[in-house]
CSV table of C-alpha atoms in Angstrom, one decimal:
chain,number,residue,atom,x,y,z
A,1,MET,CA,11.6,6.2,-18.6
A,2,THR,CA,13.7,9.3,-17.9
A,3,ALA,CA,12.8,12.0,-15.4
A,4,ALA,CA,12.5,14.6,-18.2
A,5,LEU,CA,10.0,12.4,-20.1
A,6,LEU,CA,8.1,11.7,-16.9
A,7,LEU,CA,7.9,15.4,-16.1
A,8,ARG,CA,6.5,16.2,-19.6
A,9,ARG,CA,3.8,13.6,-19.1
A,10,MET,CA,2.6,15.1,-15.8
A,11,PRO,CA,-0.6,17.1,-15.9
A,12,TRP,CA,-0.3,20.6,-14.5
A,13,ILE,CA,-2.0,19.6,-11.2
A,14,THR,CA,0.7,16.9,-10.6
A,15,ARG,CA,3.5,19.3,-11.5
A,16,LEU,CA,2.0,21.7,-8.9
A,17,GLY,CA,1.9,18.9,-6.3
A,18,LEU,CA,5.6,18.0,-7.1
A,19,LEU,CA,6.6,21.6,-6.8
A,20,LEU,CA,4.9,21.9,-3.4
A,21,VAL,CA,6.5,18.6,-2.2
A,22,LEU,CA,10.0,20.0,-3.2
A,23,LEU,CA,9.2,23.3,-1.5
A,24,PHE,CA,8.2,21.5,1.8
A,25,ALA,CA,11.3,19.4,1.5
A,26,PHE,CA,13.4,22.5,1.2
A,27,LEU,CA,11.7,24.1,4.2
A,28,ALA,CA,12.2,20.9,6.2
A,29,ALA,CA,15.9,20.9,5.4
A,30,PHE,CA,16.6,24.6,6.0
A,31,GLY,CA,13.6,25.9,7.9
A,32,PRO,CA,15.4,26.5,11.2
A,33,TRP,CA,18.1,28.6,9.5
A,34,LEU,CA,15.4,30.7,7.7
A,35,ALA,CA,13.3,31.4,10.8
A,36,PRO,CA,13.6,35.0,11.9
A,37,TYR,CA,13.0,34.2,15.7
A,38,PRO,CA,13.7,31.2,18.1
A,39,GLU,CA,10.9,28.7,18.1
A,40,ALA,CA,10.0,28.9,21.8
A,41,GLU,CA,10.7,32.5,22.6
A,42,PRO,CA,7.7,35.0,23.1
A,43,VAL,CA,8.6,38.0,21.0
A,44,ALA,CA,5.3,40.1,20.9
A,45,ASP,CA,1.8,40.2,22.2
A,46,VAL,CA,-0.4,37.2,21.8
A,47,TRP,CA,-2.3,36.5,18.5
A,48,GLN,CA,-0.9,39.5,16.5
A,49,PRO,CA,-2.8,39.5,13.2
A,50,ILE,CA,-1.2,38.5,9.9
A,51,GLY,CA,0.8,41.3,8.3
A,52,THR,CA,1.9,42.9,11.6
A,53,ALA,CA,5.3,44.6,11.1
A,54,GLY,CA,8.0,42.0,11.8
A,55,PHE,CA,5.5,39.2,12.0
A,56,PRO,CA,4.2,38.4,8.5
A,57,LEU,CA,2.1,35.4,9.8
A,58,GLY,CA,1.3,36.9,13.2
A,59,THR,CA,1.9,35.4,16.6
A,60,ASP,CA,0.5,32.5,18.5
A,61,THR,CA,-1.2,32.1,21.9
A,62,LEU,CA,2.0,32.8,23.8
A,63,GLY,CA,3.3,35.6,21.6
A,64,ARG,CA,5.7,33.4,19.6
A,65,ASP,CA,6.3,34.1,15.9
A,66,MET,CA,4.1,31.9,13.8
A,67,LEU,CA,6.4,31.9,10.7
A,68,SER,CA,9.3,30.8,12.8
A,69,ARG,CA,7.3,28.0,14.5
A,70,LEU,CA,6.0,26.8,11.1
A,71,LEU,CA,9.5,26.6,9.8
A,72,PHE,CA,10.8,24.7,12.8
A,73,GLY,CA,7.7,22.5,12.8
A,74,ALA,CA,8.3,21.7,9.1
A,75,GLN,CA,11.6,20.0,9.9
A,76,ARG,CA,10.3,18.2,12.9
A,77,SER,CA,7.0,17.0,11.5
A,78,ILE,CA,8.3,16.0,8.0
A,79,GLY,CA,11.6,14.7,9.3
A,80,LEU,CA,10.0,12.4,11.9
A,81,ALA,CA,7.5,11.2,9.3
A,82,LEU,CA,10.3,10.4,6.9
A,83,VAL,CA,12.4,8.5,9.6
A,84,ILE,CA,9.3,6.5,10.7
A,85,THR,CA,8.5,5.6,7.1
A,86,VAL,CA,12.0,4.5,6.3
A,87,LEU,CA,12.2,2.4,9.4
A,88,SER,CA,8.8,0.8,8.8
A,89,PHE,CA,9.8,-0.1,5.2
A,90,ALA,CA,13.3,-1.4,6.2
A,91,VAL,CA,11.7,-3.8,8.7
A,92,GLY,CA,8.3,-4.5,7.2
A,93,SER,CA,9.4,-5.2,3.6
A,94,VAL,CA,12.2,-7.5,4.6
A,95,CYS,CA,10.1,-9.5,7.0
A,96,GLY,CA,7.3,-9.7,4.4
A,97,PHE,CA,9.6,-10.9,1.7
A,98,LEU,CA,11.2,-13.5,4.0
A,99,ALA,CA,7.9,-14.8,5.3
A,100,ALA,CA,6.5,-15.2,1.7
A,101,ILE,CA,9.7,-17.0,0.5
A,102,ALA,CA,10.0,-19.2,3.5
A,103,GLY,CA,6.3,-20.2,3.6
A,104,GLY,CA,5.0,-22.9,5.9
A,105,TRP,CA,4.7,-22.3,9.6
A,106,ALA,CA,7.1,-19.3,9.6
A,107,ASP,CA,4.8,-17.4,7.2
A,108,GLN,CA,1.7,-18.4,9.2
A,109,VAL,CA,3.1,-17.3,12.5
A,110,ALA,CA,4.4,-14.0,11.3
A,111,SER,CA,1.1,-13.3,9.4
A,112,ARG,CA,-1.1,-14.1,12.4
A,113,ILE,CA,1.0,-11.9,14.7
A,114,VAL,CA,0.7,-9.0,12.2
A,115,ASP,CA,-3.1,-9.6,11.9
A,116,VAL,CA,-3.4,-9.3,15.7
A,117,PHE,CA,-1.8,-5.9,15.7
A,118,MET,CA,-3.6,-4.7,12.6
A,119,SER,CA,-6.9,-5.5,14.3
A,120,PHE,CA,-6.4,-2.5,16.5
A,121,PRO,CA,-7.0,1.0,14.9
A,122,ALA,CA,-3.6,2.6,14.5
A,123,LEU,CA,-4.5,5.7,16.5
A,124,ILE,CA,-5.9,3.7,19.4
A,125,LEU,CA,-2.9,1.4,19.5
A,126,ALA,CA,-0.5,4.4,19.4
A,127,LEU,CA,-2.4,6.1,22.2
A,128,LEU,CA,-2.3,3.0,24.3
A,129,VAL,CA,1.4,2.5,23.9
A,130,LEU,CA,2.4,6.1,24.4
A,131,SER,CA,0.1,6.6,27.5
A,132,VAL,CA,1.9,3.6,29.1
A,133,MET,CA,5.5,4.1,28.0
A,134,GLY,CA,5.5,7.9,27.7
A,135,SER,CA,5.8,10.2,24.6
A,136,SER,CA,9.5,10.6,24.4
A,137,LEU,CA,10.9,10.9,20.9
A,138,PRO,CA,12.5,7.4,20.7
A,139,VAL,CA,9.3,5.8,22.0
A,140,LEU,CA,7.2,7.8,19.5
A,141,VAL,CA,9.3,6.9,16.5
A,142,LEU,CA,9.6,3.2,17.4
A,143,THR,CA,5.9,2.9,18.1
A,144,LEU,CA,4.7,4.5,14.9
A,145,ALA,CA,7.4,2.7,12.9
A,146,PHE,CA,6.1,-0.6,14.3
A,147,ILE,CA,2.5,0.2,13.6
A,148,ASP,CA,3.3,1.3,10.1
A,149,GLY,CA,5.6,-1.7,9.6
A,150,THR,CA,2.6,-4.1,10.0
A,151,ARG,CA,0.9,-2.5,7.0
A,152,VAL,CA,4.1,-2.6,5.0
A,153,PHE,CA,4.6,-6.3,5.9
A,154,ARG,CA,1.1,-7.2,4.5
A,155,LEU,CA,1.8,-5.4,1.2
A,156,ALA,CA,5.4,-6.8,0.8
A,157,ARG,CA,4.2,-10.3,1.6
A,158,ALA,CA,1.3,-10.1,-0.9
A,159,VAL,CA,3.6,-8.9,-3.7
A,160,ALA,CA,6.3,-11.5,-2.8
A,161,VAL,CA,3.8,-14.3,-2.7
A,162,ASP,CA,2.9,-13.6,-6.4
A,163,LEU,CA,6.6,-13.2,-7.4
A,164,ASN,CA,7.6,-16.3,-5.4
A,165,VAL,CA,5.9,-18.6,-7.9
A,166,MET,CA,7.5,-17.0,-11.0
A,167,GLU,CA,9.9,-19.0,-13.1
A,168,PHE,CA,12.9,-16.9,-12.4
A,169,VAL,CA,12.5,-17.4,-8.6
A,170,GLU,CA,12.1,-21.2,-9.1
A,171,ALA,CA,15.2,-21.2,-11.2
A,172,ALA,CA,17.1,-19.4,-8.5
A,173,ARG,CA,15.8,-21.9,-5.9
A,174,LEU,CA,16.9,-24.8,-8.1
A,175,ARG,CA,20.4,-23.3,-8.3
A,176,GLY,CA,20.6,-23.6,-4.5
A,177,GLU,CA,20.2,-19.9,-3.7
A,178,GLY,CA,19.2,-19.1,-0.2
A,179,ILE,CA,16.2,-17.2,1.0
A,180,TRP,CA,18.1,-13.9,1.6
A,181,TRP,CA,19.6,-14.0,-1.8
A,182,ILE,CA,16.3,-14.6,-3.5
A,183,ALA,CA,14.7,-11.8,-1.5
A,184,ARG,CA,17.5,-9.3,-2.3
A,185,LYS,CA,18.2,-10.2,-6.0
A,186,GLU,CA,14.9,-11.5,-7.3
A,187,ILE,CA,12.0,-10.3,-5.2
A,188,LEU,CA,13.1,-6.8,-4.3
A,189,PRO,CA,13.9,-5.5,-7.9
A,190,ASN,CA,10.5,-6.6,-9.1
A,191,ALA,CA,8.5,-5.4,-6.1
A,192,LEU,CA,10.3,-2.0,-6.0
A,193,PRO,CA,7.8,0.0,-8.1
A,194,MET,CA,4.9,-1.0,-5.9
A,195,LEU,CA,6.9,-0.3,-2.7
A,196,LEU,CA,8.0,3.1,-3.9
A,197,ALA,CA,4.4,4.1,-4.6
A,198,GLU,CA,3.4,2.7,-1.2
A,199,PHE,CA,6.2,4.7,0.4
A,200,GLY,CA,4.4,8.0,-0.4
A,201,VAL,CA,1.1,6.7,1.0
A,202,ARG,CA,2.8,5.4,4.2
A,203,PHE,CA,4.6,8.7,4.6
A,204,CYS,CA,1.3,10.6,4.5
A,205,PHE,CA,-0.1,8.1,7.0
A,206,SER,CA,2.8,8.7,9.4
A,207,PHE,CA,2.7,12.4,8.9
A,208,LEU,CA,-1.0,12.6,9.7
A,209,LEU,CA,-0.7,10.2,12.7
A,210,ILE,CA,2.1,12.4,14.2
A,211,SER,CA,0.0,15.5,13.8
A,212,ALA,CA,-3.1,13.7,15.4
A,213,LEU,CA,-1.0,12.5,18.4
A,214,SER,CA,0.5,16.0,18.9
A,215,PHE,CA,-3.0,17.5,18.7
A,216,LEU,CA,-4.1,15.0,21.4
A,217,GLY,CA,-1.0,15.9,23.6
A,218,LEU,CA,0.8,12.6,23.2
A,219,GLY,CA,3.0,13.4,20.2
A,220,ILE,CA,5.9,15.9,20.0
A,221,GLN,CA,5.9,17.8,23.3
A,222,PRO,CA,6.0,21.5,23.8
A,223,PRO,CA,7.8,23.9,23.6
A,224,ALA,CA,9.1,22.0,20.5
A,225,ALA,CA,7.1,23.2,17.4
A,226,ASP,CA,5.2,20.8,15.2
A,227,TRP,CA,2.2,21.4,13.0
A,228,GLY,CA,-0.3,19.2,14.9
A,229,GLY,CA,0.7,20.7,18.2
A,230,MET,CA,0.4,24.2,16.8
A,231,VAL,CA,-3.2,23.5,15.8
A,232,LYS,CA,-4.0,22.5,19.3
A,233,ASP,CA,-2.1,25.4,20.9
A,234,ASN,CA,-4.0,28.0,18.9
A,235,ALA,CA,-7.4,26.3,18.7
A,236,GLN,CA,-9.1,28.9,20.9
A,237,ALA,CA,-8.2,31.6,18.3
A,238,ILE,CA,-11.1,30.4,16.2
A,239,ALA,CA,-13.5,31.8,18.7
A,240,PHE,CA,-12.0,35.2,18.1
A,241,GLY,CA,-12.0,34.9,14.3
A,242,LEU,CA,-8.2,34.6,14.1
A,243,PRO,CA,-6.6,32.3,11.5
A,244,ALA,CA,-3.7,31.1,13.7
A,245,PRO,CA,-4.7,27.4,13.9
A,246,LEU,CA,-5.6,27.4,10.2
A,247,LEU,CA,-2.0,28.1,9.1
A,248,PRO,CA,-0.5,24.8,10.4
A,249,ALA,CA,-3.7,22.9,9.5
A,250,GLY,CA,-3.3,24.2,6.0
A,251,CYS,CA,0.3,23.1,5.8
A,252,ILE,CA,-0.7,19.6,6.9
A,253,ALA,CA,-3.5,19.4,4.3
A,254,LEU,CA,-1.4,20.9,1.5
A,255,LEU,CA,1.6,18.5,2.0
A,256,THR,CA,-0.7,15.5,2.2
A,257,ILE,CA,-2.6,16.4,-1.0
A,258,SER,CA,0.6,17.2,-2.8
A,259,VAL,CA,2.3,13.9,-2.0
A,260,ASN,CA,-0.9,12.0,-3.0
A,261,LEU,CA,-1.0,13.8,-6.3
A,262,VAL,CA,2.5,12.7,-7.1
A,263,VAL,CA,1.9,9.1,-5.9
A,264,ASP,CA,-1.3,8.8,-7.9
A,265,PHE,CA,0.5,9.8,-11.1
A,266,LEU,CA,3.4,7.4,-10.5
A,267,LEU,CA,0.9,4.5,-9.8
A,268,ASP,CA,-0.9,5.4,-13.0
A,269,GLN,CA,2.4,5.3,-15.0
A,270,ALA,CA,3.4,2.0,-13.5
A,271,SER,CA,0.0,0.5,-14.3
A,272,ARG,CA,0.3,1.7,-17.9
A,273,ARG,CA,3.7,0.1,-18.3
A,274,SER,CA,2.5,-3.2,-16.8
A,275,ARG,CA,-0.4,-3.3,-19.2
A,276,ARG,CA,1.9,-2.6,-22.2
A,277,GLY,CA,4.3,-5.3,-20.9
């Protein structure tokens, strides 16, 4: 199915979601160059209202420009979530495929290890690791990628277990092909639609988890701007009837909803094709 045909089949709400996803992707790529002020520099009085001359979205609790910090935060929040999701899929899907194809004790050991880590709530496990090892950027990325990778492992293994008993996989095995060849040439192409749909879901999970950790003070550290930390920094503005914390919170909600709208549509199209097939 071509991209043009897929776009024509989209309902208007999904088109709106796709447009917003592309807009956020553009802001993540070029936000720092579009920002009118440095992200950490106080430039005016605290909590200037929206529409103030020179500050269209007002200022925050330290007098920093909200628009600039939202643009810097877009790159940091979305970029980190994307890196974490790519890492989790690179490791989790490969390990899940190999475990399903190998079977036996290797599959059992890997699955039970993953079950142990999945028994902990993701946020609790992340808080535990970050409180012990610190919240530096490499530790944050690797911790969240590992947590998300366990979920990807379970999905990839479940899909690969079903594909592993198909005739084309048995034929490849009888030809003497190795585990890695079967995973790369037979399992991956057939599992790709499900993995791509899951990629959007896991991206939202990583994005929301980063925001939650930043709100709790164990994510991206100040003065670096990210949307979860901006909600925390400006939370007291609610008591004065100011919308400062609602701006980054709205960006978080809008991006999450937009990605889910697109993912739901793609899953529906994939389901329709499988039923026709």
